[in-house]
PDB file of N, CA and C in Angstrom:
ATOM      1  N   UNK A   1     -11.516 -17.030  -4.633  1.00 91.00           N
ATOM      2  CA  UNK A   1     -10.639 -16.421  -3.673  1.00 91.00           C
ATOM      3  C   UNK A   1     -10.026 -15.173  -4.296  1.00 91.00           C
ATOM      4  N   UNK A   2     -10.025 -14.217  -3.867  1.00 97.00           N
ATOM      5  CA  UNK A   2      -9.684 -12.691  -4.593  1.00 97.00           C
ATOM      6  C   UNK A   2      -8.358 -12.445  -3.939  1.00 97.00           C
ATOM      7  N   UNK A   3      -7.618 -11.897  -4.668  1.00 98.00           N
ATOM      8  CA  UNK A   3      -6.278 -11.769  -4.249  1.00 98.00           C
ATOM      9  C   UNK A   3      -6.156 -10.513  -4.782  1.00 98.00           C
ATOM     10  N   UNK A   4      -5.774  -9.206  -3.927  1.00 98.00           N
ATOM     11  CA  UNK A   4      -5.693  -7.813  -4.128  1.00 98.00           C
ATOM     12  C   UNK A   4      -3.968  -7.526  -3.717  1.00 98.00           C
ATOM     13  N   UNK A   5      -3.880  -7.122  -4.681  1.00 98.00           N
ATOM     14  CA  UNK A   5      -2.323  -6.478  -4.806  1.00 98.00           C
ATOM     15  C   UNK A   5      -2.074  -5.056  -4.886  1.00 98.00           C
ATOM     16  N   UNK A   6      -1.502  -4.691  -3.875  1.00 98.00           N
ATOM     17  CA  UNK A   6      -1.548  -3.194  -3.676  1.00 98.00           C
ATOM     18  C   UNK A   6       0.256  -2.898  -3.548  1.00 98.00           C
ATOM     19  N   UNK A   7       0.833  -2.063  -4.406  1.00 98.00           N
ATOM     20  CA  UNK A   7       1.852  -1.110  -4.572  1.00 98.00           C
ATOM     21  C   UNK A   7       2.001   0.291  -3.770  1.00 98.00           C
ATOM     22  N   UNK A   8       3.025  -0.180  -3.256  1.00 98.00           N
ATOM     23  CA  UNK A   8       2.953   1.568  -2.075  1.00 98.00           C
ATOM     24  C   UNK A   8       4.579   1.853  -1.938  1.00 98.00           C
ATOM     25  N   UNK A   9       4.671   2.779  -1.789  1.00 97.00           N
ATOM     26  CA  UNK A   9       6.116   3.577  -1.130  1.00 97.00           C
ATOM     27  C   UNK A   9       6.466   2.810   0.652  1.00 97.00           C
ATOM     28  N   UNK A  10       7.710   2.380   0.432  1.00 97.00           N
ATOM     29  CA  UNK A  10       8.189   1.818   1.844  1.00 97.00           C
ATOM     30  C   UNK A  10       8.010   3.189   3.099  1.00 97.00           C
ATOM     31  N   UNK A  11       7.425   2.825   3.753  1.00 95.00           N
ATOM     32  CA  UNK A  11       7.155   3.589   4.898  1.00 95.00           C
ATOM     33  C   UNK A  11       6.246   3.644   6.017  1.00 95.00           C
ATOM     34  N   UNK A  12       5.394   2.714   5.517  1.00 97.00           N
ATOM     35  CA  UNK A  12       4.259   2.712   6.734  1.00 97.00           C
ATOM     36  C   UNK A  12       4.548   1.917   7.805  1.00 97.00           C
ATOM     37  N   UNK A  13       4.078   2.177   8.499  1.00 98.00           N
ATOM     38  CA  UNK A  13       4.072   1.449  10.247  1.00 98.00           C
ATOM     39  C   UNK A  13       2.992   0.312   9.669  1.00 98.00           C
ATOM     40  N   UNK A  14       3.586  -1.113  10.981  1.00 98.00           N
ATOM     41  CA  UNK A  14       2.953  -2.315  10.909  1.00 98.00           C
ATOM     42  C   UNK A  14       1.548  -1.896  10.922  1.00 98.00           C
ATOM     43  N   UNK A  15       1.209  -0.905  12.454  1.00 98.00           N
ATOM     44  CA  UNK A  15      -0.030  -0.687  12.551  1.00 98.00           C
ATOM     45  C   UNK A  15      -0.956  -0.261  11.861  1.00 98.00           C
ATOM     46  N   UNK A  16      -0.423   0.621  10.546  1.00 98.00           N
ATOM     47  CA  UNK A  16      -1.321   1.127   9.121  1.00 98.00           C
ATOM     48  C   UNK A  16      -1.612   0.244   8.535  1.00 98.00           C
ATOM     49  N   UNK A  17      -0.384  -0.840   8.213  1.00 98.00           N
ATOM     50  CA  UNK A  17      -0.554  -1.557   7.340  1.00 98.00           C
ATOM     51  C   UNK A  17      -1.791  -2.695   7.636  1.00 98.00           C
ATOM     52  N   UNK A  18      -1.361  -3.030   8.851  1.00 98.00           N
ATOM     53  CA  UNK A  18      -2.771  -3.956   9.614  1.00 98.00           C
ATOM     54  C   UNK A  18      -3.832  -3.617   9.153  1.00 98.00           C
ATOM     55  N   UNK A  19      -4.305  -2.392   9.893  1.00 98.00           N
ATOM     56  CA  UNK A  19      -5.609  -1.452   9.464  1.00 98.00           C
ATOM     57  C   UNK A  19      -6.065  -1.319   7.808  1.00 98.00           C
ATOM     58  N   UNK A  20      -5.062  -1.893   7.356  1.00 98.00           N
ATOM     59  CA  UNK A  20      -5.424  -1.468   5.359  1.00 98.00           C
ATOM     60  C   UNK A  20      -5.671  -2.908   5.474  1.00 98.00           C
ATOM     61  N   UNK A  21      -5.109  -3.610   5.658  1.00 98.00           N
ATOM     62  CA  UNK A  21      -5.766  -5.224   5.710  1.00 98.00           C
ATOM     63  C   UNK A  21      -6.884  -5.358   6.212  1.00 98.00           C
ATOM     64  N   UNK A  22      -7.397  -5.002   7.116  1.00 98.00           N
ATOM     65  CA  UNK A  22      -8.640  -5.064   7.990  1.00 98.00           C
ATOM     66  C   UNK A  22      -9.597  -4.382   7.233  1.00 98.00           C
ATOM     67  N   UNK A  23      -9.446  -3.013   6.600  1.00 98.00           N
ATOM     68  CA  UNK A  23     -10.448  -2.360   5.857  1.00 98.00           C
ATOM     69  C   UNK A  23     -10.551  -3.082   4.165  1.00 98.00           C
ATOM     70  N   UNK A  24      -9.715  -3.002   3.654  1.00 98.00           N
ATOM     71  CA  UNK A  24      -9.943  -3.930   2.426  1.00 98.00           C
ATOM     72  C   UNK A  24     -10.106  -5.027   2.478  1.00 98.00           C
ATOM     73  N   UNK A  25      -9.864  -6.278   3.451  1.00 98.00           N
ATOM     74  CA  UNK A  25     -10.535  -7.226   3.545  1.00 98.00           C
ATOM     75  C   UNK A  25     -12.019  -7.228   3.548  1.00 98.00           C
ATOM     76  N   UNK A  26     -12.661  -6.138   4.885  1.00 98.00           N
ATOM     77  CA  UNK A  26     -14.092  -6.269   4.839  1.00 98.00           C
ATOM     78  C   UNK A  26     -14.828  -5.691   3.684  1.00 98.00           C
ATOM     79  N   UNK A  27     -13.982  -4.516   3.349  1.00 98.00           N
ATOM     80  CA  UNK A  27     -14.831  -4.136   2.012  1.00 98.00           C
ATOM     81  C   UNK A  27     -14.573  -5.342  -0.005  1.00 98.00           C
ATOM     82  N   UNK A  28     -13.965  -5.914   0.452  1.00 98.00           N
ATOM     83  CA  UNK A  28     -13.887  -6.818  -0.805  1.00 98.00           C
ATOM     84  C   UNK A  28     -14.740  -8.278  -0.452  1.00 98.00           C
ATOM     85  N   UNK A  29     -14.932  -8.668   0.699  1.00 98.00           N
ATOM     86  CA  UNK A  29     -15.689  -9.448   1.312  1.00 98.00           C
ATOM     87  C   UNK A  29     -17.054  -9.324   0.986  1.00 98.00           C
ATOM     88  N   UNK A  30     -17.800  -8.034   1.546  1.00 98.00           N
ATOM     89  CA  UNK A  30     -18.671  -7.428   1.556  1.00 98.00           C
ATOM     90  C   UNK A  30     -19.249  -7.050  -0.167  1.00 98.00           C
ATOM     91  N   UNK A  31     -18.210  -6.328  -0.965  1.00 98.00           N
ATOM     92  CA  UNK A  31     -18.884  -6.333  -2.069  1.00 98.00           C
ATOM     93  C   UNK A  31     -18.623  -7.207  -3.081  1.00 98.00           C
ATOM     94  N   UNK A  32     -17.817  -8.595  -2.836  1.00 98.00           N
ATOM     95  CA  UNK A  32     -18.238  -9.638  -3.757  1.00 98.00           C
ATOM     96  C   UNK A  32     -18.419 -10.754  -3.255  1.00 98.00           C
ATOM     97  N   UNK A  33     -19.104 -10.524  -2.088  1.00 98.00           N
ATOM     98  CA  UNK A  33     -19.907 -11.919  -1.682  1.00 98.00           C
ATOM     99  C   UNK A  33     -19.265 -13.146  -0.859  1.00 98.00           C
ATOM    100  N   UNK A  34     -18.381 -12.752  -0.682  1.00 98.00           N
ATOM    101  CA  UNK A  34     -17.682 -13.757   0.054  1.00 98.00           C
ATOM    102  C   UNK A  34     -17.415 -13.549   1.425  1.00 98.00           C
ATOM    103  N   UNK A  35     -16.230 -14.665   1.908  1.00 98.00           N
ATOM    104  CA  UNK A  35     -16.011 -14.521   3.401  1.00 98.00           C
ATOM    105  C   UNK A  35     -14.331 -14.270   3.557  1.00 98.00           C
ATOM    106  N   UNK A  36     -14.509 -13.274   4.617  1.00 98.00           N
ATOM    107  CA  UNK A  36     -13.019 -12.839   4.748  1.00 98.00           C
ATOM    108  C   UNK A  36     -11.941 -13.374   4.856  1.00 98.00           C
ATOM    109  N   UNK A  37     -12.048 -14.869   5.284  1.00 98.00           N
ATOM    110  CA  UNK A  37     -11.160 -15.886   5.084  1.00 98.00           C
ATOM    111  C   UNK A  37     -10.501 -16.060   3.695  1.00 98.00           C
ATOM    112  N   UNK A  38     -11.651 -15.542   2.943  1.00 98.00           N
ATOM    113  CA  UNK A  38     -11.009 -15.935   1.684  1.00 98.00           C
ATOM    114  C   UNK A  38     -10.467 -14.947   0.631  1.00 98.00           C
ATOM    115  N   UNK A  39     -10.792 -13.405   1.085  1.00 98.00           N
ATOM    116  CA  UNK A  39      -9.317 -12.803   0.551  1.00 98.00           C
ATOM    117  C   UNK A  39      -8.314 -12.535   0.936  1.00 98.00           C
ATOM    118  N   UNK A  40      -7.295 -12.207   0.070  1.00 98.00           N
ATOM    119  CA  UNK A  40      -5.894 -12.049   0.165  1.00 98.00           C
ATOM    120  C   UNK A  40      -5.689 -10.723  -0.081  1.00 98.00           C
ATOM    121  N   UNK A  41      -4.873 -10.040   1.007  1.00 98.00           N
ATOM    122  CA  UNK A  41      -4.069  -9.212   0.609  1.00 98.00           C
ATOM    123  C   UNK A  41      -2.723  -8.905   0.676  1.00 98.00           C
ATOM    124  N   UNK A  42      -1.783  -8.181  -0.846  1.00 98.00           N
ATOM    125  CA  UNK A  42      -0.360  -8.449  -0.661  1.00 98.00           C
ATOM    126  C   UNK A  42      -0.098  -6.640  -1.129  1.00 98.00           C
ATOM    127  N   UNK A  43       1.035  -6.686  -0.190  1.00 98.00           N
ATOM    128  CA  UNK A  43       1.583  -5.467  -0.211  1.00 98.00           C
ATOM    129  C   UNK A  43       2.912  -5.719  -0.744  1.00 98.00           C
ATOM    130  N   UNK A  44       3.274  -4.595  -1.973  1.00 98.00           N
ATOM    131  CA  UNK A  44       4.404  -4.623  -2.426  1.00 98.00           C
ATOM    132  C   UNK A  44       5.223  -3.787  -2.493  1.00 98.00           C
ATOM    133  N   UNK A  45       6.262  -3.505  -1.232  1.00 98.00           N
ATOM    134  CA  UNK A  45       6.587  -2.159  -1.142  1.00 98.00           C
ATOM    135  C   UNK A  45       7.863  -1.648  -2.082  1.00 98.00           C
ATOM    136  N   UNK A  46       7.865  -0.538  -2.083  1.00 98.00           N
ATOM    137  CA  UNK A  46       8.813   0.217  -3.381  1.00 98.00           C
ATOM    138  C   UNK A  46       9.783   1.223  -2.770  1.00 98.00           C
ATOM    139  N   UNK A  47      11.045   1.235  -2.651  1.00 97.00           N
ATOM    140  CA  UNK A  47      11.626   2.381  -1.870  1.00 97.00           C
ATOM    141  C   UNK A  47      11.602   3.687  -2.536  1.00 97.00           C
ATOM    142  N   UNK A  48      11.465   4.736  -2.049  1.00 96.00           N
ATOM    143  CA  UNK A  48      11.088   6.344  -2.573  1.00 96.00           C
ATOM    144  C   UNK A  48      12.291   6.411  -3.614  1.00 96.00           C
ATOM    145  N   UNK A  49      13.295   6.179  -4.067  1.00 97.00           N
ATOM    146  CA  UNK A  49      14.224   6.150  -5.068  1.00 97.00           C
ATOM    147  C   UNK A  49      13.504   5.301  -6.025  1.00 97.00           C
ATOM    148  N   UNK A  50      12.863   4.507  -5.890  1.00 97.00           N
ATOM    149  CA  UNK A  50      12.282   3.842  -7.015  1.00 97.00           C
ATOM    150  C   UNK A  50      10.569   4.208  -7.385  1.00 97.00           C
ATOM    151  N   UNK A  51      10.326   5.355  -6.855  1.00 97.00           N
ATOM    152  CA  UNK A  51       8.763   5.547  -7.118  1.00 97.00           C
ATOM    153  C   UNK A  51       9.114   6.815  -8.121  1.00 97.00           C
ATOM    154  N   UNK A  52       8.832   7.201  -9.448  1.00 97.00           N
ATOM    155  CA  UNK A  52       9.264   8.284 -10.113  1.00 97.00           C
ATOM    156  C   UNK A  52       7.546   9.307 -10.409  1.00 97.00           C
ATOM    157  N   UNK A  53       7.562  10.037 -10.189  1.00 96.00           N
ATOM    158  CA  UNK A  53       6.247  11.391 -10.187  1.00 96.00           C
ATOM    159  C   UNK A  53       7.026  12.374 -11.188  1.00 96.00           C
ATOM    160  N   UNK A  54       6.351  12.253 -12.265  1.00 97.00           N
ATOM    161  CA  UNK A  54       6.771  13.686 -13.602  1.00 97.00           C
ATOM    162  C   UNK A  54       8.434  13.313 -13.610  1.00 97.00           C
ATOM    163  N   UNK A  55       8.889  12.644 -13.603  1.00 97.00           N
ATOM    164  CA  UNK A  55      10.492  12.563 -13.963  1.00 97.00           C
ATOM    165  C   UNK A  55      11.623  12.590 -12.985  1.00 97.00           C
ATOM    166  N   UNK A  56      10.704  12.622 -11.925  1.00 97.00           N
ATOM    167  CA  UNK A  56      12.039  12.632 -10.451  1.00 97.00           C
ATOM    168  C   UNK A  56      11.159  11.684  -9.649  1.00 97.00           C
ATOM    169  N   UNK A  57      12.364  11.095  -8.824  1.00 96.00           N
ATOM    170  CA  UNK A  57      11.811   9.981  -8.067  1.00 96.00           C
ATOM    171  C   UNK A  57      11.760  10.563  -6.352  1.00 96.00           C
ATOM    172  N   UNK A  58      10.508   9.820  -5.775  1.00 95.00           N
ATOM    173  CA  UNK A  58      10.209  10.577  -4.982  1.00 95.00           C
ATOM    174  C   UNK A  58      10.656  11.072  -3.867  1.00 95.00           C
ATOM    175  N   UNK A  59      12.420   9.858  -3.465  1.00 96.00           N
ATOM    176  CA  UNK A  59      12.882  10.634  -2.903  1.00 96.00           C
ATOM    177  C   UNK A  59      13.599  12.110  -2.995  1.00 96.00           C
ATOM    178  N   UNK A  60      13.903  12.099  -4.571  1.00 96.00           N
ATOM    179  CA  UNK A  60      14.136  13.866  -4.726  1.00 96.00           C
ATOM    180  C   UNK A  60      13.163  14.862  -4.505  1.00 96.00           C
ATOM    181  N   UNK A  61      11.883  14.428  -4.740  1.00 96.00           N
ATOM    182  CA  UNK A  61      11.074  15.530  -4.126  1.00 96.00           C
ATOM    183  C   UNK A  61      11.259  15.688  -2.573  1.00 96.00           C
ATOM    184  N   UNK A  62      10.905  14.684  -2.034  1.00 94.00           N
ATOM    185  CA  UNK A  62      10.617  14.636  -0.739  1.00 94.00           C
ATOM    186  C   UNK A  62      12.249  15.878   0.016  1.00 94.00           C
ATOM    187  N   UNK A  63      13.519  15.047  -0.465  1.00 95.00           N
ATOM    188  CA  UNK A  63      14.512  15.901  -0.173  1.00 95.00           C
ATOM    189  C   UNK A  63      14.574  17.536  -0.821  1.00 95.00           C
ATOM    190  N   UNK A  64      13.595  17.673  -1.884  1.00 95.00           N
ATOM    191  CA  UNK A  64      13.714  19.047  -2.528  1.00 95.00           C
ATOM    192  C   UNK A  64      12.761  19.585  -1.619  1.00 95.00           C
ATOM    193  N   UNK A  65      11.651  19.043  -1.115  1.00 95.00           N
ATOM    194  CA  UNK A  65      10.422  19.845  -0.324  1.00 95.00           C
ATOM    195  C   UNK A  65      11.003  20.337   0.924  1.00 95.00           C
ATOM    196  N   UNK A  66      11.871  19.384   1.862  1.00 95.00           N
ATOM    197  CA  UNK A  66      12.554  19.414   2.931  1.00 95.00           C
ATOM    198  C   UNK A  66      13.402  21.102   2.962  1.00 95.00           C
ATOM    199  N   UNK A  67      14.283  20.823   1.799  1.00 94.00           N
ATOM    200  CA  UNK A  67      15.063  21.902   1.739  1.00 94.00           C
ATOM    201  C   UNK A  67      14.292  22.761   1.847  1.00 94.00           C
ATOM    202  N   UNK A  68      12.874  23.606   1.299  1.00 91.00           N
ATOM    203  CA  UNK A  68      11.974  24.694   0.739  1.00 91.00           C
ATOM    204  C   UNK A  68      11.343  25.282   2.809  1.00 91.00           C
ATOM    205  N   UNK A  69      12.134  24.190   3.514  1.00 82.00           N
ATOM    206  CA  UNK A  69      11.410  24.535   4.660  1.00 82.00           C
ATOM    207  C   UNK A  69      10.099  23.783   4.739  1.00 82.00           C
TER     208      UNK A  69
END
């Protein structure tokens, strides 16, 4: 039973998130042989204050990009 753990920034809509379940299910199914029943997928979301890129976390970019227009 494969259990895929995926890390992301809080923000996506249910409906993305569905769709990332639906596509990585069939493709982990598909390339190790099994049946979709039997993987797992877990999403672990991270709020943009806690995701850090080169030394600032991403809600400061996101608020520094905003400002730039």
């Amino acid at each position: 039973m494969p259990l895929i753990q995926v890390t992301m920034i809080q923000g996506r809509t249910p409906e993305q998130k569905n769709a990332f379940f639906e596509q990585v299910t069939a493709v982990a199914a598909e390339t190790l042989g099994v049946k979709p029943e039997q993987v797992r997928v877990v999403i672990n979301e991270v709020p943009a204050e806690h995701w850090c890129i080169g030394g600032l976390s991403k809600a400061v970019i996101d608020a520094r990009n905003a400002a730039k227009g």
